[in-house]
Coordinates of C-alpha atoms in Angstrom, one line a residue:
M1 CA 24.5 -37.2 -10.8
A2 CA 24.3 -34.2 -8.5
R3 CA 23.6 -32.0 -11.6
H4 CA 20.9 -34.3 -12.9
S5 CA 19.4 -34.6 -9.5
R6 CA 19.2 -30.8 -9.4
Q7 CA 17.6 -30.5 -12.6
S8 CA 14.8 -33.1 -11.5
R9 CA 14.3 -31.1 -8.4
E10 CA 13.9 -27.9 -10.3
S11 CA 11.3 -29.5 -12.6
A12 CA 9.4 -30.8 -9.6
G13 CA 9.3 -27.3 -8.1
D14 CA 9.1 -26.5 -4.4
G15 CA 5.8 -27.8 -3.4
P16 CA 2.2 -26.4 -3.8
D17 CA 3.2 -22.9 -2.6
D18 CA 6.0 -22.2 -5.2
G19 CA 4.3 -19.2 -6.7
Y20 CA 2.9 -20.8 -9.8
G21 CA -0.8 -20.5 -10.8
P22 CA -3.3 -23.1 -11.6
G23 CA -2.2 -25.8 -14.0
A24 CA 1.3 -25.5 -12.7
G25 CA 1.5 -29.2 -11.8
A26 CA 1.9 -30.3 -15.4
G27 CA 4.8 -28.0 -15.9
R28 CA 6.5 -29.3 -12.7
T29 CA 6.1 -32.9 -13.1
A30 CA 7.7 -33.2 -16.5
A31 CA 10.4 -35.7 -17.0
P32 CA 13.8 -34.1 -16.2
S33 CA 15.3 -35.6 -19.3
R34 CA 13.1 -33.5 -21.5
T35 CA 14.1 -30.1 -20.0
A36 CA 17.6 -28.9 -20.2
P37 CA 19.0 -26.2 -17.9
G38 CA 17.9 -22.8 -19.0
Q39 CA 15.1 -24.2 -21.2
E40 CA 11.6 -22.7 -20.9
R41 CA 9.5 -24.8 -18.6
G42 CA 6.4 -24.4 -16.4
P43 CA 3.4 -22.2 -17.2
S44 CA 3.9 -19.3 -19.5
H45 CA 2.4 -16.9 -17.0
R46 CA 5.4 -17.0 -14.6
W47 CA 6.7 -13.8 -16.2
W48 CA 3.3 -12.2 -15.2
V49 CA 4.1 -13.4 -11.6
L50 CA 7.3 -11.4 -11.9
G51 CA 5.3 -8.4 -12.8
V52 CA 3.1 -8.8 -9.8
I53 CA 5.9 -9.4 -7.5
G54 CA 7.9 -6.5 -8.8
L55 CA 4.9 -4.2 -8.5
A56 CA 4.5 -5.1 -4.8
Q57 CA 8.3 -4.6 -4.1
L58 CA 8.2 -1.2 -5.9
M59 CA 5.3 -0.1 -3.6
V60 CA 7.2 -1.2 -0.5
V61 CA 10.7 0.3 -1.5
L62 CA 9.3 3.7 -2.9
D63 CA 7.3 4.2 0.3
A64 CA 10.5 4.7 2.0
T65 CA 11.2 7.9 0.1
I66 CA 7.9 9.1 -1.4
V67 CA 6.8 10.5 1.8
N68 CA 10.0 12.6 2.3
I69 CA 9.0 14.9 -0.6
A70 CA 5.5 15.2 0.9
L71 CA 6.7 15.9 4.4
P72 CA 6.9 19.7 4.2
S73 CA 3.3 20.0 3.0
A74 CA 2.0 17.3 5.4
Q75 CA 3.7 19.4 8.2
Q76 CA 2.2 22.6 7.1
D77 CA -1.4 20.9 6.7
L78 CA -1.3 19.0 10.1
G79 CA 0.7 21.5 12.1
F80 CA 3.3 19.3 13.8
S81 CA 6.7 20.6 14.7
D82 CA 10.2 20.1 13.3
G83 CA 11.1 17.8 16.1
N84 CA 8.3 15.6 15.4
R85 CA 8.5 15.3 11.7
Q86 CA 11.0 12.6 11.8
W87 CA 8.6 10.1 13.2
V88 CA 6.6 10.1 10.0
V89 CA 9.6 8.4 8.4
T90 CA 11.0 6.6 11.4
A91 CA 7.7 4.9 12.3
Y92 CA 7.7 3.2 9.0
A93 CA 11.4 2.1 9.3
L94 CA 11.0 0.9 13.0
A95 CA 8.1 -1.4 12.2
F96 CA 9.4 -2.6 8.9
G97 CA 13.0 -3.3 9.9
S98 CA 12.2 -4.9 13.3
L99 CA 9.5 -7.2 12.0
L100 CA 11.0 -8.5 8.7
L101 CA 12.5 -11.7 10.0
L102 CA 9.1 -12.5 11.6
G103 CA 7.4 -11.8 8.4
G104 CA 9.6 -14.1 6.6
R105 CA 9.1 -16.9 8.9
I106 CA 5.3 -16.3 8.8
A107 CA 5.4 -16.7 5.1
D108 CA 7.2 -20.0 5.6
L109 CA 4.6 -21.1 8.2
V110 CA 1.4 -20.0 6.7
G111 CA 2.1 -19.9 2.9
R112 CA 3.6 -17.3 0.8
R113 CA 0.5 -16.5 -1.4
V114 CA -1.7 -16.0 1.6
V115 CA 0.9 -13.8 3.4
F116 CA 1.5 -11.9 0.2
L117 CA -2.1 -11.1 -0.3
I118 CA -2.7 -10.1 3.4
G119 CA 0.4 -7.9 3.2
L120 CA -1.1 -6.1 0.2
V121 CA -4.6 -5.6 1.7
G122 CA -3.0 -4.4 5.0
F123 CA -0.7 -2.1 3.4
A124 CA -3.5 -0.6 1.2
V125 CA -5.6 0.0 4.2
A126 CA -2.8 1.6 6.2
S127 CA -2.1 3.8 3.3
A128 CA -5.7 4.9 3.1
I129 CA -5.7 5.7 6.9
G130 CA -2.5 7.7 6.4
G131 CA -3.9 9.6 3.4
A132 CA -7.0 10.6 5.3
A133 CA -5.2 11.3 8.5
P134 CA -6.8 14.3 10.5
S135 CA -3.9 14.7 12.8
F136 CA -0.1 14.0 13.3
E137 CA -0.8 11.0 15.6
I138 CA -3.0 9.2 13.1
L139 CA -0.4 9.8 10.3
V140 CA 2.3 8.3 12.4
L141 CA 0.1 5.2 13.4
A142 CA -0.7 4.6 9.7
R143 CA 3.0 4.7 8.8
A144 CA 3.7 2.2 11.5
L145 CA 1.0 -0.1 10.1
Q146 CA 2.5 0.3 6.7
G147 CA 5.8 -0.9 8.0
M148 CA 4.2 -3.8 9.8
F149 CA 2.4 -5.1 6.7
G150 CA 5.4 -4.3 4.6
A151 CA 7.4 -6.6 6.8
L152 CA 4.9 -9.4 5.6
L153 CA 4.7 -8.3 2.1
A154 CA 8.5 -8.0 1.2
P155 CA 9.8 -11.3 2.2
A156 CA 6.8 -13.1 0.9
A157 CA 7.3 -11.5 -2.5
L158 CA 11.1 -12.3 -2.8
S159 CA 10.4 -15.9 -1.6
L160 CA 7.8 -16.3 -4.3
L161 CA 10.3 -15.2 -6.9
T162 CA 12.9 -17.5 -5.6
T163 CA 10.6 -20.5 -5.7
T164 CA 9.0 -19.6 -9.1
F165 CA 12.2 -19.1 -11.1
T166 CA 14.5 -22.1 -10.4
V167 CA 16.1 -22.4 -14.0
P168 CA 19.6 -20.6 -13.9
K169 CA 19.0 -18.6 -16.9
E170 CA 15.5 -17.5 -16.1
R171 CA 16.5 -16.8 -12.5
A172 CA 19.2 -14.5 -13.6
K173 CA 16.9 -12.6 -15.9
A174 CA 14.1 -12.3 -13.1
F175 CA 16.5 -11.3 -10.4
G176 CA 18.0 -8.7 -12.7
I177 CA 14.8 -7.1 -13.1
Y178 CA 13.8 -7.4 -9.4
G179 CA 17.1 -6.1 -8.3
A180 CA 16.7 -3.0 -10.4
I181 CA 13.4 -2.5 -9.0
A182 CA 14.7 -2.7 -5.5
G183 CA 17.6 -0.4 -6.2
A184 CA 15.6 2.1 -8.2
G185 CA 12.4 2.2 -6.1
G186 CA 13.8 5.0 -3.8
A187 CA 14.5 7.3 -6.8
V188 CA 11.1 6.5 -8.3
G189 CA 9.6 7.5 -5.0
L190 CA 11.2 10.8 -5.2
L191 CA 10.0 11.5 -8.7
L192 CA 6.4 10.2 -8.0
G193 CA 6.3 12.1 -4.8
G194 CA 7.3 15.3 -6.5
V195 CA 4.7 15.0 -9.1
L196 CA 1.8 14.1 -6.7
T197 CA 2.8 16.8 -4.3
E198 CA 3.1 19.5 -6.8
Y199 CA 0.1 18.8 -8.9
L200 CA -2.4 17.1 -6.6
N201 CA -1.8 16.9 -2.8
W202 CA 0.6 15.4 -0.3
R203 CA -2.2 12.9 0.7
W204 CA -1.9 11.4 -2.7
C205 CA 1.6 10.0 -1.9
L206 CA -0.2 7.6 0.3
Y207 CA -3.3 7.1 -1.7
V208 CA -1.3 6.0 -4.8
N209 CA -0.5 2.8 -2.9
L210 CA -4.2 1.7 -3.3
I211 CA -3.7 1.6 -7.0
F212 CA -0.5 -0.4 -6.7
A213 CA -1.9 -2.8 -4.1
F214 CA -5.2 -3.3 -6.1
V215 CA -3.4 -4.3 -9.4
A216 CA -0.9 -6.6 -7.5
F217 CA -3.7 -8.2 -5.5
V218 CA -5.8 -9.1 -8.6
G219 CA -2.7 -10.3 -10.3
G220 CA -1.7 -12.4 -7.2
W221 CA -5.1 -13.8 -6.6
R222 CA -5.2 -15.1 -10.2
L223 CA -1.6 -16.3 -10.8
L224 CA -0.4 -17.5 -7.4
T225 CA -1.0 -21.0 -6.0
A226 CA -3.0 -21.4 -2.7
G227 CA -1.8 -23.9 -0.1
A228 CA 0.5 -24.1 2.9
P229 CA 4.2 -25.3 2.6
V230 CA 4.7 -29.0 2.7
D231 CA 7.6 -28.8 5.1
R232 CA 6.0 -26.5 7.6
P233 CA 8.5 -25.1 10.1
K234 CA 7.7 -24.1 13.7
L235 CA 7.8 -20.6 15.0
D236 CA 10.9 -19.8 17.4
I237 CA 9.1 -17.4 19.9
P238 CA 12.1 -16.5 21.9
G239 CA 14.2 -15.7 18.8
T240 CA 11.4 -13.7 17.3
V241 CA 11.3 -11.6 20.5
L242 CA 15.0 -11.2 20.8
V243 CA 15.6 -10.1 17.1
S244 CA 12.5 -7.9 16.8
A245 CA 13.4 -6.1 20.0
G246 CA 17.1 -5.9 19.0
L247 CA 16.3 -4.5 15.5
F248 CA 13.9 -2.0 17.1
C249 CA 16.5 -0.7 19.5
I250 CA 19.2 -0.4 16.9
V251 CA 17.0 1.5 14.4
F252 CA 15.4 3.6 17.1
G253 CA 18.9 4.5 18.6
F254 CA 20.2 5.8 15.2
S255 CA 17.0 7.6 14.5
N256 CA 17.4 9.3 17.9
A257 CA 20.9 10.4 16.9
E258 CA 19.2 12.9 14.6
T259 CA 17.7 14.8 17.5
H260 CA 19.8 13.8 20.5
P261 CA 23.6 13.9 21.0
W262 CA 25.5 10.5 20.8
S263 CA 26.3 11.0 24.5
S264 CA 22.5 10.8 25.4
V265 CA 21.3 7.6 26.9
Q266 CA 18.4 7.8 24.4
T267 CA 20.9 7.2 21.7
W268 CA 23.8 5.0 23.0
G269 CA 21.5 3.2 25.5
F270 CA 19.2 1.8 22.7
L271 CA 22.2 1.1 20.5
L272 CA 23.9 -0.9 23.3
A273 CA 20.6 -2.7 24.2
G274 CA 20.0 -3.6 20.5
A275 CA 23.6 -4.9 20.2
L276 CA 23.2 -7.2 23.4
L277 CA 19.8 -8.4 22.2
L278 CA 21.2 -9.4 18.7
V279 CA 24.1 -11.1 20.4
A280 CA 21.7 -13.1 22.5
F281 CA 19.6 -13.8 19.4
A282 CA 22.6 -15.2 17.6
W283 CA 23.5 -17.4 20.7
W284 CA 20.0 -18.8 20.9
Q285 CA 19.8 -19.7 17.2
T286 CA 22.6 -22.2 17.9
R287 CA 20.4 -23.8 20.7
A288 CA 17.0 -23.4 19.4
A289 CA 15.3 -26.7 18.1
H290 CA 13.5 -24.7 15.4
P291 CA 15.5 -21.4 14.9
L292 CA 14.0 -18.3 13.3
L293 CA 17.2 -17.7 11.4
P294 CA 19.0 -21.2 10.9
M295 CA 22.7 -20.8 10.7
R296 CA 22.7 -22.8 7.4
V297 CA 21.0 -19.7 5.8
V298 CA 23.7 -17.2 6.8
L299 CA 26.9 -19.1 7.1
D300 CA 27.2 -19.9 3.3
R301 CA 30.2 -17.6 2.1
D302 CA 28.3 -16.2 -1.0
R303 CA 25.0 -15.7 1.0
G304 CA 26.7 -13.9 3.9
A305 CA 28.7 -11.6 1.5
S306 CA 25.4 -10.8 -0.2
F307 CA 23.7 -9.9 3.0
L308 CA 26.6 -7.7 4.0
A309 CA 26.6 -6.1 0.4
M310 CA 22.9 -5.2 0.8
F311 CA 23.4 -3.7 4.3
I312 CA 26.3 -1.5 3.3
S313 CA 24.9 -0.3 -0.2
G314 CA 21.5 0.3 1.5
G315 CA 23.1 2.8 4.0
G316 CA 25.1 4.5 1.2
M317 CA 22.2 4.7 -1.3
F318 CA 19.5 6.1 0.9
G319 CA 22.0 8.7 2.2
V320 CA 22.6 9.8 -1.3
F321 CA 19.0 10.2 -2.2
L322 CA 18.5 12.4 0.8
F323 CA 21.4 14.7 0.6
L324 CA 21.3 15.0 -3.2
T325 CA 17.7 15.9 -3.1
Y326 CA 18.3 18.5 -0.6
Y327 CA 21.3 19.9 -2.7
L328 CA 19.0 20.1 -5.8
Q329 CA 16.2 21.8 -4.2
K330 CA 17.9 24.0 -1.6
S331 CA 21.2 24.8 -3.4
L332 CA 20.1 24.7 -7.1
S333 CA 16.4 25.7 -6.5
Y334 CA 15.0 22.7 -8.3
S335 CA 11.2 22.0 -8.0
P336 CA 10.1 18.7 -6.5
V337 CA 9.3 17.3 -10.1
S338 CA 12.6 18.5 -11.6
T339 CA 14.5 16.8 -8.6
G340 CA 12.8 13.5 -9.3
L341 CA 13.4 13.7 -13.0
A342 CA 17.2 14.4 -12.3
F343 CA 17.4 10.8 -10.8
I344 CA 15.8 9.0 -14.0
P345 CA 19.1 8.6 -15.8
M346 CA 20.5 6.8 -12.9
V347 CA 17.5 4.6 -12.6
A348 CA 17.6 3.8 -16.3
V349 CA 21.4 2.8 -16.0
M350 CA 20.7 0.8 -12.9
I351 CA 18.0 -1.3 -14.7
V352 CA 20.1 -2.0 -17.8
T353 CA 23.2 -2.9 -15.6
S354 CA 21.3 -5.1 -13.3
V355 CA 19.8 -7.1 -16.2
T356 CA 23.2 -7.3 -18.0
T357 CA 25.1 -8.3 -14.9
T358 CA 22.9 -11.3 -13.8
N359 CA 22.5 -12.6 -17.3
V360 CA 25.9 -12.0 -18.9
L361 CA 28.7 -11.2 -16.3
V362 CA 27.8 -13.2 -13.2
P363 CA 27.2 -16.6 -15.0
R364 CA 30.7 -16.1 -16.7
F365 CA 32.8 -14.6 -14.1
G366 CA 31.0 -15.0 -10.8
A367 CA 30.3 -12.5 -8.1
K368 CA 33.8 -11.9 -6.8
P369 CA 34.8 -9.4 -9.4
I370 CA 31.2 -8.0 -10.1
V371 CA 30.1 -6.8 -6.6
P372 CA 33.5 -5.4 -5.6
L373 CA 33.8 -3.5 -8.8
G374 CA 30.3 -2.1 -8.3
M375 CA 31.1 -1.0 -4.8
G376 CA 34.2 0.8 -6.2
L377 CA 32.2 2.6 -8.7
A378 CA 29.7 3.6 -6.1
A379 CA 32.6 4.9 -4.0
A380 CA 34.0 6.8 -6.9
A381 CA 30.6 8.4 -7.6
M382 CA 30.5 9.5 -3.9
V383 CA 33.9 11.2 -4.2
W384 CA 32.9 12.9 -7.5
L385 CA 29.8 14.3 -5.8
T386 CA 31.9 16.2 -3.3
T387 CA 33.0 18.4 -6.1
L388 CA 29.5 19.9 -6.4
N389 CA 29.1 23.7 -5.5
L390 CA 26.6 26.5 -6.0
S391 CA 27.6 27.0 -9.5
S392 CA 27.4 23.4 -10.6
S393 CA 25.2 22.5 -13.6
Y394 CA 23.2 19.3 -13.9
F395 CA 24.6 18.0 -17.2
A396 CA 28.2 18.8 -16.5
H397 CA 28.5 18.1 -12.9
V398 CA 25.5 16.2 -11.4
L399 CA 24.7 13.6 -14.2
P400 CA 28.1 12.0 -14.6
P401 CA 28.5 10.8 -11.0
L402 CA 24.8 9.8 -11.0
I403 CA 25.6 7.6 -14.0
C404 CA 28.5 6.2 -12.4
L405 CA 26.5 5.4 -9.3
G406 CA 23.8 3.7 -11.3
L407 CA 26.4 1.4 -12.8
G408 CA 27.8 0.6 -9.4
L409 CA 24.5 -0.1 -7.6
G410 CA 23.1 -2.1 -10.7
M411 CA 26.1 -4.5 -10.3
V412 CA 25.6 -4.8 -6.6
F413 CA 21.8 -5.1 -6.1
A414 CA 20.8 -7.7 -8.6
T415 CA 23.8 -9.9 -7.9
A416 CA 23.5 -9.8 -4.1
M417 CA 19.8 -10.5 -4.2
N418 CA 20.3 -13.5 -6.5
L419 CA 23.1 -15.2 -4.5
A420 CA 21.4 -14.3 -1.1
T421 CA 18.6 -16.7 -1.9
A422 CA 20.3 -19.2 -4.3
G423 CA 20.2 -22.7 -3.0
V424 CA 17.9 -22.0 0.0
A425 CA 15.6 -24.8 0.8
A426 CA 12.0 -24.2 0.3
R427 CA 11.3 -24.2 4.1
D428 CA 13.8 -21.4 4.6
A429 CA 13.0 -19.2 1.5
G430 CA 10.9 -16.8 3.4
V431 CA 13.3 -16.1 6.2
A432 CA 16.3 -15.9 3.7
S433 CA 14.3 -13.5 1.6
A434 CA 13.5 -11.4 4.8
M435 CA 17.3 -11.3 5.6
V436 CA 17.9 -9.4 2.1
N437 CA 15.2 -6.9 3.0
T438 CA 16.3 -6.6 6.6
S439 CA 19.8 -6.0 5.5
Q440 CA 18.9 -3.3 3.0
Q441 CA 16.3 -1.5 5.4
V442 CA 18.3 -1.5 8.5
G443 CA 21.4 -0.5 6.5
G444 CA 19.4 2.4 5.1
S445 CA 18.0 3.4 8.5
I446 CA 21.4 3.4 10.1
G447 CA 23.1 5.1 7.1
T448 CA 20.6 7.9 6.9
A449 CA 20.5 8.6 10.5
L450 CA 24.3 8.5 10.8
L451 CA 25.1 10.5 7.8
N452 CA 22.4 13.2 8.8
T453 CA 24.1 13.5 12.1
L454 CA 27.6 13.9 10.7
A455 CA 26.2 16.3 8.1
T456 CA 24.6 18.5 10.7
S457 CA 27.7 18.6 12.7
A458 CA 29.7 19.6 9.7
A459 CA 27.3 22.5 8.9
T460 CA 27.4 23.7 12.6
S461 CA 31.2 23.5 12.7
Y462 CA 31.5 25.5 9.5
L463 CA 29.4 28.4 10.9
V464 CA 31.4 28.7 14.2
G465 CA 33.0 32.1 14.1
R466 CA 31.3 33.2 10.9
R467 CA 28.3 35.4 10.6
P468 CA 25.3 33.5 9.3
T469 CA 24.9 35.4 6.1
P470 CA 22.8 33.7 3.3
A471 CA 26.1 33.0 1.5
A472 CA 27.6 31.3 4.7
V473 CA 24.5 29.3 5.3
A474 CA 24.6 28.1 1.8
Q475 CA 28.2 27.1 1.9
A476 CA 27.6 25.4 5.3
Q477 CA 25.0 23.2 3.6
L478 CA 27.5 22.3 0.8
E479 CA 29.9 21.3 3.6
S480 CA 27.3 19.1 5.1
Y481 CA 26.5 17.4 1.8
S482 CA 30.2 16.9 1.1
T483 CA 30.7 15.3 4.6
A484 CA 27.9 12.9 4.0
Y485 CA 29.4 12.0 0.4
W486 CA 32.8 11.3 1.9
W487 CA 31.3 8.9 4.5
S488 CA 29.2 7.2 2.0
A489 CA 32.3 6.7 -0.2
G490 CA 33.9 5.1 2.9
F491 CA 30.9 2.7 3.3
F492 CA 31.2 1.6 -0.3
A493 CA 35.0 1.1 0.0
L494 CA 34.5 -1.0 3.1
G495 CA 32.0 -3.0 1.1
M496 CA 34.4 -3.5 -1.7
L497 CA 37.0 -4.8 0.7
I498 CA 34.5 -7.2 2.4
T499 CA 33.1 -8.6 -0.8
V500 CA 36.2 -9.1 -2.5
I501 CA 37.4 -11.3 0.6
L502 CA 34.2 -13.2 1.1
Y503 CA 32.8 -14.0 -2.2
R504 CA 34.2 -17.3 -3.8
R505 CA 36.0 -17.3 -7.1
G506 CA 34.4 -18.3 -10.4
A507 CA 30.8 -18.7 -11.5
P508 CA 28.2 -19.6 -8.8
R509 CA 28.2 -23.4 -8.1
P510 CA 24.9 -25.3 -8.1
H511 CA 23.4 -25.5 -4.7
R512 CA 21.6 -28.6 -3.2
T513 CA 18.4 -27.5 -1.6
D514 CA 17.2 -30.7 -0.2
E515 CA 20.0 -31.4 2.3
P516 CA 18.7 -32.8 5.5
E517 CA 19.0 -30.6 8.7
P518 CA 21.8 -31.7 11.0
A519 CA 20.8 -33.7 13.9
R520 CA 20.1 -31.8 17.2
A521 CA 20.8 -33.0 20.7

């Protein structure tokens, strides 16, 4: 009976804002007895919806790395100092990471289609302002605006995917593709940033978003259904303030660790304040009549394990992109374009692995062996990268660990994204999707700042008592990269331990998405 009931709900869809386009009603009201699990149903253009959503997600993810390649040229053009250049990256991360949960709840309140389209337009306008920026201050402001509208766009996109693909086989295929986009977006950003910077101008690393946003907007306008959610939640104002301020302080504190010592109040003070605010937020969520992040969303074992997997792998992945990019350019003298091309095999392996994992492996074995194995492969790749030196070659020494990393991340991202949003009620789809993005983004921000601090300390320690000759400086850089890889390996090893403990055994079980909320006093 439970299985038949679930099939009936899937045929009925999630309400008028489920991501389908005009004419979806006929597909959603078909009798459940005519549609078996995994069978094609609904309008044929839902795969076009996946293309629109994937394009928007790619734009948001690659923007976290595409500017890294353009930063030296932008600094020379606008004349800002080395001490200020981090704010071009940090401003985006601060706004994006701290506002994601709010953006997810706004999508639940207003409607995912409306928020998705507003996010696209706002992101495009902010990108245009940044591309035309006449000064450092305007560039930083534009990056903060990008992060703000990205915090609207990313959870709306994922929740649209969640409510559009409800049939298990189709959902697995869609999340395999989406997970590959989310995981590979950083590497695509490095390649695209290199091409645009080398052959056009650094400003095109921002202008290119206008093309992405235009195509996604036209597709979203034509394919997505208008309308507000049927079960409209209320906004938790105190919870919103607590979590936004807490995430801001956490990301800001770790970002400050790049330019201030850990003993500085500008580092530990913000980290402590952020931790206290997040504790207060967690306490408030157990008391609020309409919580921003209902405990039913995070306390499911598979879902909680997926959020932690995204957090840990986000920290390790973004660190790899940063330090391996520096190694290829500084140690092996690769051009920006060659550096981006070096990551392409990893991206290809990640895409194939993501689709295969969600369609073949997880339905048969479940997440428990798959995600920990992916974490283990990623940890092994990190250890492998510590063997790189000044005489290493790409095909013999760099490519093999990249392939290993692509295999590992492909297993982790698609599986975690699928299970993190599986079985979530329609009224919570936006905030659950926001938690996925928050986990990855905050993990990436913390990982990048922490690894950068540890790597810098390692390079400084190596040069103590040595003459700063070119050879010594080059070796110090290798020491810093190696330190970052070892710590990344530790992150992934921790992720392997956590996920093997938390994930349930066996194939994912069907979730009920219409369970009533528990009564509140």
